[in-house]
mmCIF file of C-alpha atoms in Angstrom:
data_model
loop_
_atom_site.group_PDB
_atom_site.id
_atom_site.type_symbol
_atom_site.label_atom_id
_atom_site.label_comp_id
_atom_site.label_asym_id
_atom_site.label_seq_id
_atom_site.Cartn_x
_atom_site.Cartn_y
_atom_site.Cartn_z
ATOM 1 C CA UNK K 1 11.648 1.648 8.056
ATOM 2 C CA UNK K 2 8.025 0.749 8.477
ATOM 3 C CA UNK K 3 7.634 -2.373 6.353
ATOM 4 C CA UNK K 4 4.521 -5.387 5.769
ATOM 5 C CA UNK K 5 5.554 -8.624 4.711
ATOM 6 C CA UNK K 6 3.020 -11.295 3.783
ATOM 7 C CA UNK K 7 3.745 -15.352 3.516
ATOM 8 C CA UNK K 8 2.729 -17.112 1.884
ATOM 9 C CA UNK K 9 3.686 -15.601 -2.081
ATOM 10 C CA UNK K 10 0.806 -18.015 -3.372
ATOM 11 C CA UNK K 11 -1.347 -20.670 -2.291
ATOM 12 C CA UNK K 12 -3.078 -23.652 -3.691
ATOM 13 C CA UNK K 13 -5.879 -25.426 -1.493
ATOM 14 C CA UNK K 14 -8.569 -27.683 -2.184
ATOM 15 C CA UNK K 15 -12.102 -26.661 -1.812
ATOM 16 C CA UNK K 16 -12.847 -26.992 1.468
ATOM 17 C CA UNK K 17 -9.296 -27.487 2.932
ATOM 18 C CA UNK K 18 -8.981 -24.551 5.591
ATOM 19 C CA UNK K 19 -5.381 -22.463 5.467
ATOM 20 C CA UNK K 20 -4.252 -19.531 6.938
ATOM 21 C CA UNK K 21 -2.439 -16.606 5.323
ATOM 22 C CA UNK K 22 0.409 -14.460 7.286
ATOM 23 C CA UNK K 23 0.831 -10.579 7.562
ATOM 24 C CA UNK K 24 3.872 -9.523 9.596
ATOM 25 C CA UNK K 25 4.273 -6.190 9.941
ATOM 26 C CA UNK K 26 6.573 -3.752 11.371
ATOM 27 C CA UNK K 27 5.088 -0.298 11.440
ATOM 28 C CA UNK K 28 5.760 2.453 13.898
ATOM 29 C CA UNK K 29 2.952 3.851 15.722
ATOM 30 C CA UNK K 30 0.060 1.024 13.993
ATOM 31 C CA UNK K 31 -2.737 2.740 13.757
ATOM 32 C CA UNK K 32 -4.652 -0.052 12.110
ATOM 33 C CA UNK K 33 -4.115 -3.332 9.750
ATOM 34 C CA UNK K 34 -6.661 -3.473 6.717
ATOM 35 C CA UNK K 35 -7.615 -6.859 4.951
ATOM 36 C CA UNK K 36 -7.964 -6.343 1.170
ATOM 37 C CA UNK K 37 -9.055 -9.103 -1.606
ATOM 38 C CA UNK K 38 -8.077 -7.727 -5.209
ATOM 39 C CA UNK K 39 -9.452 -9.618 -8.829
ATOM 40 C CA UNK K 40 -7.797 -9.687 -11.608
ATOM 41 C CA UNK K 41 -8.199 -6.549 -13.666
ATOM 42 C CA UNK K 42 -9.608 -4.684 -10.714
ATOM 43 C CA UNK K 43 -9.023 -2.639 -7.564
ATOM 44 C CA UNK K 44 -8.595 -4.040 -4.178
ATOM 45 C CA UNK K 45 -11.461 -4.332 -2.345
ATOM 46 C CA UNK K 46 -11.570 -3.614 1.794
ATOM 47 C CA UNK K 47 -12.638 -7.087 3.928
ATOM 48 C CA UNK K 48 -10.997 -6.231 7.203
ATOM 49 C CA UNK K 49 -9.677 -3.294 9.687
ATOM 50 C CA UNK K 50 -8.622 -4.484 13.015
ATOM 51 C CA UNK K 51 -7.553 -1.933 15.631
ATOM 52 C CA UNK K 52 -5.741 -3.572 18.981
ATOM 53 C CA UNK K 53 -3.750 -6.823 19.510
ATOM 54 C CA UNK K 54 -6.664 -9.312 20.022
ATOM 55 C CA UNK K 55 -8.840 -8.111 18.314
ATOM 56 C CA UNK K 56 -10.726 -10.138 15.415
ATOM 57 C CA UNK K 57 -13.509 -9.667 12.814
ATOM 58 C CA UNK K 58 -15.355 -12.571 10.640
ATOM 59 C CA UNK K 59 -17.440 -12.489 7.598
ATOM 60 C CA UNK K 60 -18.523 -15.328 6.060
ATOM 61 C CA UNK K 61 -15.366 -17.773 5.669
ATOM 62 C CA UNK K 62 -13.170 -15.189 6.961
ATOM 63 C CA UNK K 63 -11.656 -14.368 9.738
ATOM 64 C CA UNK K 64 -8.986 -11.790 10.867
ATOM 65 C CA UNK K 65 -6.931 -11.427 13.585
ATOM 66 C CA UNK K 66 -4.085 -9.074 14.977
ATOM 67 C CA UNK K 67 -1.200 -9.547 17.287
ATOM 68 C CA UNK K 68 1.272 -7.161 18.146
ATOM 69 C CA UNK K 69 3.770 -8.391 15.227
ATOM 70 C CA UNK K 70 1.526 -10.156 13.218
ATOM 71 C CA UNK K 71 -2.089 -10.723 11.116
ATOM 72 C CA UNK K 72 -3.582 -13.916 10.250
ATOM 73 C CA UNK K 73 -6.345 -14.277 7.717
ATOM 74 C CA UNK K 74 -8.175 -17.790 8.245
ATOM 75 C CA UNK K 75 -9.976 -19.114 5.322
ATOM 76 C CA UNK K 76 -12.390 -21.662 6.561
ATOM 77 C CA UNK K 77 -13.952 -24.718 4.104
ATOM 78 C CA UNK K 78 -12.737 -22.268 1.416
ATOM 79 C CA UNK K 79 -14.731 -22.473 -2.139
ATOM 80 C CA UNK K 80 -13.630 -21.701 -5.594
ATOM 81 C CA UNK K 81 -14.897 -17.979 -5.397
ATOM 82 C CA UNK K 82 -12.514 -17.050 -3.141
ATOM 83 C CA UNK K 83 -9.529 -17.735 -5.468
ATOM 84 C CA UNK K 84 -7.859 -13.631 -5.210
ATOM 85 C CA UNK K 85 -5.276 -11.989 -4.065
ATOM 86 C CA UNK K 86 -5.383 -10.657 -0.948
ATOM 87 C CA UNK K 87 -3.674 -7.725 0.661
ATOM 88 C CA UNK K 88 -2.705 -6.524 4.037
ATOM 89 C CA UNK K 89 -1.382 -2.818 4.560
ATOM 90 C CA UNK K 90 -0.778 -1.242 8.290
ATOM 91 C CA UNK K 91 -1.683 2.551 8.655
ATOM 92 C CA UNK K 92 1.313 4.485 9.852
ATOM 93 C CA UNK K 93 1.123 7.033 12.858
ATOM 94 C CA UNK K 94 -0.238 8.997 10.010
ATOM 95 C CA UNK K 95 -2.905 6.994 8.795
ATOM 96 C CA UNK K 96 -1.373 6.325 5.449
ATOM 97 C CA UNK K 97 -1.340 2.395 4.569
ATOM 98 C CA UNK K 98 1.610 0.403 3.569
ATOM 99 C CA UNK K 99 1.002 -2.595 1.764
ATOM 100 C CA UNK K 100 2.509 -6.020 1.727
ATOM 101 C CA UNK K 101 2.779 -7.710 -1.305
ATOM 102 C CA UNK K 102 0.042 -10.045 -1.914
ATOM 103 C CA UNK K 103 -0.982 -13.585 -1.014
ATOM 104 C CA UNK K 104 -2.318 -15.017 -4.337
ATOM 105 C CA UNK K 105 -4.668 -18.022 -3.088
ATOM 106 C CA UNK K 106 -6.393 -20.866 -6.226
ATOM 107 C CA UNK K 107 -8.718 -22.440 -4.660
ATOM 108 C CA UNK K 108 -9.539 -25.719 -6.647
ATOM 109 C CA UNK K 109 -12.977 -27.387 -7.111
ATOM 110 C CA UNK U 1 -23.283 5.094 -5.086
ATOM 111 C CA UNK U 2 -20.785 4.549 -8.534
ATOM 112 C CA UNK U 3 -17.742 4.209 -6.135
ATOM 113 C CA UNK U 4 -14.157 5.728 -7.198
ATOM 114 C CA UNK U 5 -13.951 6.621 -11.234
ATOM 115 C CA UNK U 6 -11.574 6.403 -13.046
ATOM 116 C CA UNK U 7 -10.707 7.307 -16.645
ATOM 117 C CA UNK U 8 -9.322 5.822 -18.651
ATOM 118 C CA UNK U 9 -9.465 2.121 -17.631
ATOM 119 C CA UNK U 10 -6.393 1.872 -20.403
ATOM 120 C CA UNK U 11 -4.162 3.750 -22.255
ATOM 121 C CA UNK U 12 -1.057 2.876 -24.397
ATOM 122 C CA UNK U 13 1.297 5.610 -25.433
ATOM 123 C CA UNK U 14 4.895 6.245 -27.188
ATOM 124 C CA UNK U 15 7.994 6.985 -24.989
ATOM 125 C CA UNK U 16 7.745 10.602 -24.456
ATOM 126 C CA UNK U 17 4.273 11.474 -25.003
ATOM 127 C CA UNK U 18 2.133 13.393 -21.930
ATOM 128 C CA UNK U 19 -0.001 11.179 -20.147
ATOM 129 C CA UNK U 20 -3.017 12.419 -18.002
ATOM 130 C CA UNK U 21 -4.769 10.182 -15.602
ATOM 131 C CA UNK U 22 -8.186 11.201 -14.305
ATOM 132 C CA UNK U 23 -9.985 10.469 -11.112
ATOM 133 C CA UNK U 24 -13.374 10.951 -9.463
ATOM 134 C CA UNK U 25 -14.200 10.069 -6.073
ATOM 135 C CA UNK U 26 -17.036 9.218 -3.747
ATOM 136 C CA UNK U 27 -19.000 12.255 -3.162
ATOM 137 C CA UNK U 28 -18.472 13.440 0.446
ATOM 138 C CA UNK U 29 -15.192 12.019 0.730
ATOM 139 C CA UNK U 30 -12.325 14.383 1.886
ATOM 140 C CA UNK U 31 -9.340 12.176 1.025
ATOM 141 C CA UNK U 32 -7.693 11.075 -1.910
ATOM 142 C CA UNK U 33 -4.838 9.055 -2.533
ATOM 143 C CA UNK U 34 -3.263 7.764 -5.715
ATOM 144 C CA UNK U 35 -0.921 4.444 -6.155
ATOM 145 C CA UNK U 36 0.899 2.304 -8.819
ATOM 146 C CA UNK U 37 0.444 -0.872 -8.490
ATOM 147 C CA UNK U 38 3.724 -3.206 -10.185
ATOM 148 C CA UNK U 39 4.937 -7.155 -9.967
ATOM 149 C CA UNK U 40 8.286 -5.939 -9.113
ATOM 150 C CA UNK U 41 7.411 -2.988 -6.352
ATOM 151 C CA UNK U 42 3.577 -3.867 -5.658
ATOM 152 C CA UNK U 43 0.715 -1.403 -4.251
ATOM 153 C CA UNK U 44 3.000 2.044 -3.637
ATOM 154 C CA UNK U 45 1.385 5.034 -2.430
ATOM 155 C CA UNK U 46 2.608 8.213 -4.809
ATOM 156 C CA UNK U 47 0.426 10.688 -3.163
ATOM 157 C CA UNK U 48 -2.795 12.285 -0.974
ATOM 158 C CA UNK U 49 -4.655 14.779 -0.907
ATOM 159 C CA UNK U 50 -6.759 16.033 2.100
ATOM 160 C CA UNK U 51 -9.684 18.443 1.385
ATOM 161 C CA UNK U 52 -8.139 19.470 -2.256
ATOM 162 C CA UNK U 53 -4.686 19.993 -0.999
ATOM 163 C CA UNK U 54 -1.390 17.747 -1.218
ATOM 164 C CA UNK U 55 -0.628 16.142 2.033
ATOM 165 C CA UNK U 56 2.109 14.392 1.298
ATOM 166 C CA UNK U 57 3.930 13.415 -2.040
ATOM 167 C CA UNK U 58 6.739 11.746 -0.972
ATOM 168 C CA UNK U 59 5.947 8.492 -3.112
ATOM 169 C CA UNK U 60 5.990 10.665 -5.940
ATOM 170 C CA UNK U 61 8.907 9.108 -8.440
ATOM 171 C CA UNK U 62 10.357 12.424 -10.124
ATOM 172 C CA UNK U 63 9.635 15.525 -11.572
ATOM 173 C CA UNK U 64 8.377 13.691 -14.181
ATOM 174 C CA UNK U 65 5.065 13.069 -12.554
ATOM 175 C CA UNK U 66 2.204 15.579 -11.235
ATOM 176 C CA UNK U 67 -0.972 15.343 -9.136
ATOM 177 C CA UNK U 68 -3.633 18.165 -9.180
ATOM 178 C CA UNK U 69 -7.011 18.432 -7.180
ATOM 179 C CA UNK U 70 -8.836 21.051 -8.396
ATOM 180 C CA UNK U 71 -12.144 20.582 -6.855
ATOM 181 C CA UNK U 72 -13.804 17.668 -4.351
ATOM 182 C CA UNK U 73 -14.756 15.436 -7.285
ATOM 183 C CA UNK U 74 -11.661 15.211 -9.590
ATOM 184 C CA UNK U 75 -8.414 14.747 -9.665
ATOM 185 C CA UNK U 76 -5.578 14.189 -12.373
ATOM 186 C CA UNK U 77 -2.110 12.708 -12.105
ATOM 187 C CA UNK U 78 0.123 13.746 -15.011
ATOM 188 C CA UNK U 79 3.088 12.005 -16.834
ATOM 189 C CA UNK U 80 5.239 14.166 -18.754
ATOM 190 C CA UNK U 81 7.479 12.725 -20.656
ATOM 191 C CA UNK U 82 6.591 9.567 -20.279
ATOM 192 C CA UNK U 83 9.007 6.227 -19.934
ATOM 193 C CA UNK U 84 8.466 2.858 -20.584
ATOM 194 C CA UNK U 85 9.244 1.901 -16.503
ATOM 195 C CA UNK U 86 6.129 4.170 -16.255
ATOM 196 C CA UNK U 87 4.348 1.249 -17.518
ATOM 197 C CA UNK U 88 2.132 -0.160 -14.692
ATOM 198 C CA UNK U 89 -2.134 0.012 -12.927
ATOM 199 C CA UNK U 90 -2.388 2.970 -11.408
ATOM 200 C CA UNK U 91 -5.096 3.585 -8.645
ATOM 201 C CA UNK U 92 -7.011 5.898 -7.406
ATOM 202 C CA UNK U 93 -8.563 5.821 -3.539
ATOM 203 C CA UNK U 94 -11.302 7.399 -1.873
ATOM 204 C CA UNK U 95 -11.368 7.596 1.922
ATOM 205 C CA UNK U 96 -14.533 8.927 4.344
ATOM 206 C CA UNK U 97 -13.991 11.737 7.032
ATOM 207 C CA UNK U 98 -12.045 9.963 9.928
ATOM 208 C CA UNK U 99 -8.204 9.029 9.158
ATOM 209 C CA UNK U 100 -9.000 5.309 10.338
ATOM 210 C CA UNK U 101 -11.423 4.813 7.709
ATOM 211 C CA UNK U 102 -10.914 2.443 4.980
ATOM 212 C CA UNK U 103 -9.989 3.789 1.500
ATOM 213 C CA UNK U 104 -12.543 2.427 -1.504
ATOM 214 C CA UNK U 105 -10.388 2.096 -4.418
ATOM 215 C CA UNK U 106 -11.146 2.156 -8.390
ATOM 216 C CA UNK U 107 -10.602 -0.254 -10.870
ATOM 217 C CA UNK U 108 -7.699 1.289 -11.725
ATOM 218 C CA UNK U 109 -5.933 2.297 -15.397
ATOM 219 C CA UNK U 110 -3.293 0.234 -16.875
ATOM 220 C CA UNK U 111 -0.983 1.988 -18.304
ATOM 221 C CA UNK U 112 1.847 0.862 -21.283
ATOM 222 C CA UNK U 113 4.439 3.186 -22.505
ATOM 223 C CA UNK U 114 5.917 1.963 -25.599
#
């Protein structure tokens, strides 16, 4: 069964301490891995789509990347704006996306 | 461009009751693709449409539920009767012309069954 499991559940940094969130994913035929941040009391919004094992993609103080097994999503000198939750889904062989869970990240003046 | 609309952003309702969701989605786009979003089960795909017609409705809970797309610009997802594990955001998604695309969601409608 395809499946997308994300680590950590939450996250507490300091502004300006750099992390790294996990997106391990198991999905038959990948036909993509999409980066989403969602705010409270709205929908997720897309960051990220990365395509091949290698392959990464910045903006601002993020950056994605994509193994054959995993995603990471680096948060550099993170600020208090980028407190969300933040999503990672793999399309399947037919392009529908299956979401992990979340990684809730605070980030703390 | 507004993005993906949705109506209405909330609605609370009595065990049993009918409950329509609406949905209207970025002009041009060809797919669309509803989810309910939970603590317990997070972000699940129910179903999508491609180019007005169901694709694939497997997420679909039971009978209970129903997803129309009449035209390119709307779509409704029905509750009837309603339960109170119905009770959860339910989003709708947009996506562009190629399958690898990514899907613009809406802000969603929180739904409580009472």
């Amino acid at each position: 069964e395809d499946q997308v499991t994300q680590s950590p559940e939450a996250l507490r940094l300091q502004e300006g301490e750099s992390s790294s969130l996990n997106c391990s994913y198991t999905v038959s035929g990948l036909r993509g891995l999409f980066w989403y941040r969602q705010d409270p009391g709205k929908g997720p919004e897309f960051l990220f789509t990365l395509y091949s094992a290698g392959e990464e993609k910045e903006k601002e103080r993020l950056k994605a990347t994509l193994t054959k097994k995993e995603s990471f999503l680096h948060i550099t000198a993170p600020k208090p704006e980028d407190s969300a939750t933040y999503l990672c889904a793999g399309a399947d062989s037919s392009y529908k996306l299956i979401f992990g869970s979340g990684t809730r990240l605070l980030v703390r003046p | 461009d507004a993005g993906v609309i949705q109506s209405p952003r909330h609605e609370v309702t009595e065990m049993g009751q009918e409950v329509t969701l609406r949905c209207k989605p970025i002009s041009g786009h060809n797919s669309l693709f509803w989810y309910r979003q939970t603590m317990m089960r997070g972000l699940e795909l129910l179903i999508y449409f491609n180019n007005n017609v169901p694709i694939d409705d497997s997420g679909m809970p039971e009978d209970r539920f129903s997803a129309k797309m009449p035209n390119a610009s709307f779509s409704t997802l029905k509750i009837q009767p309603s339960e109170p594990r119905d009770s959860a955001v339910y989003f709708c998604a947009s996506r562009g012309q190629a399958p690898w695309d990514e899907q613009f969601f809406g802000p969603g409608t929180r739904l409580t069954v009472l």
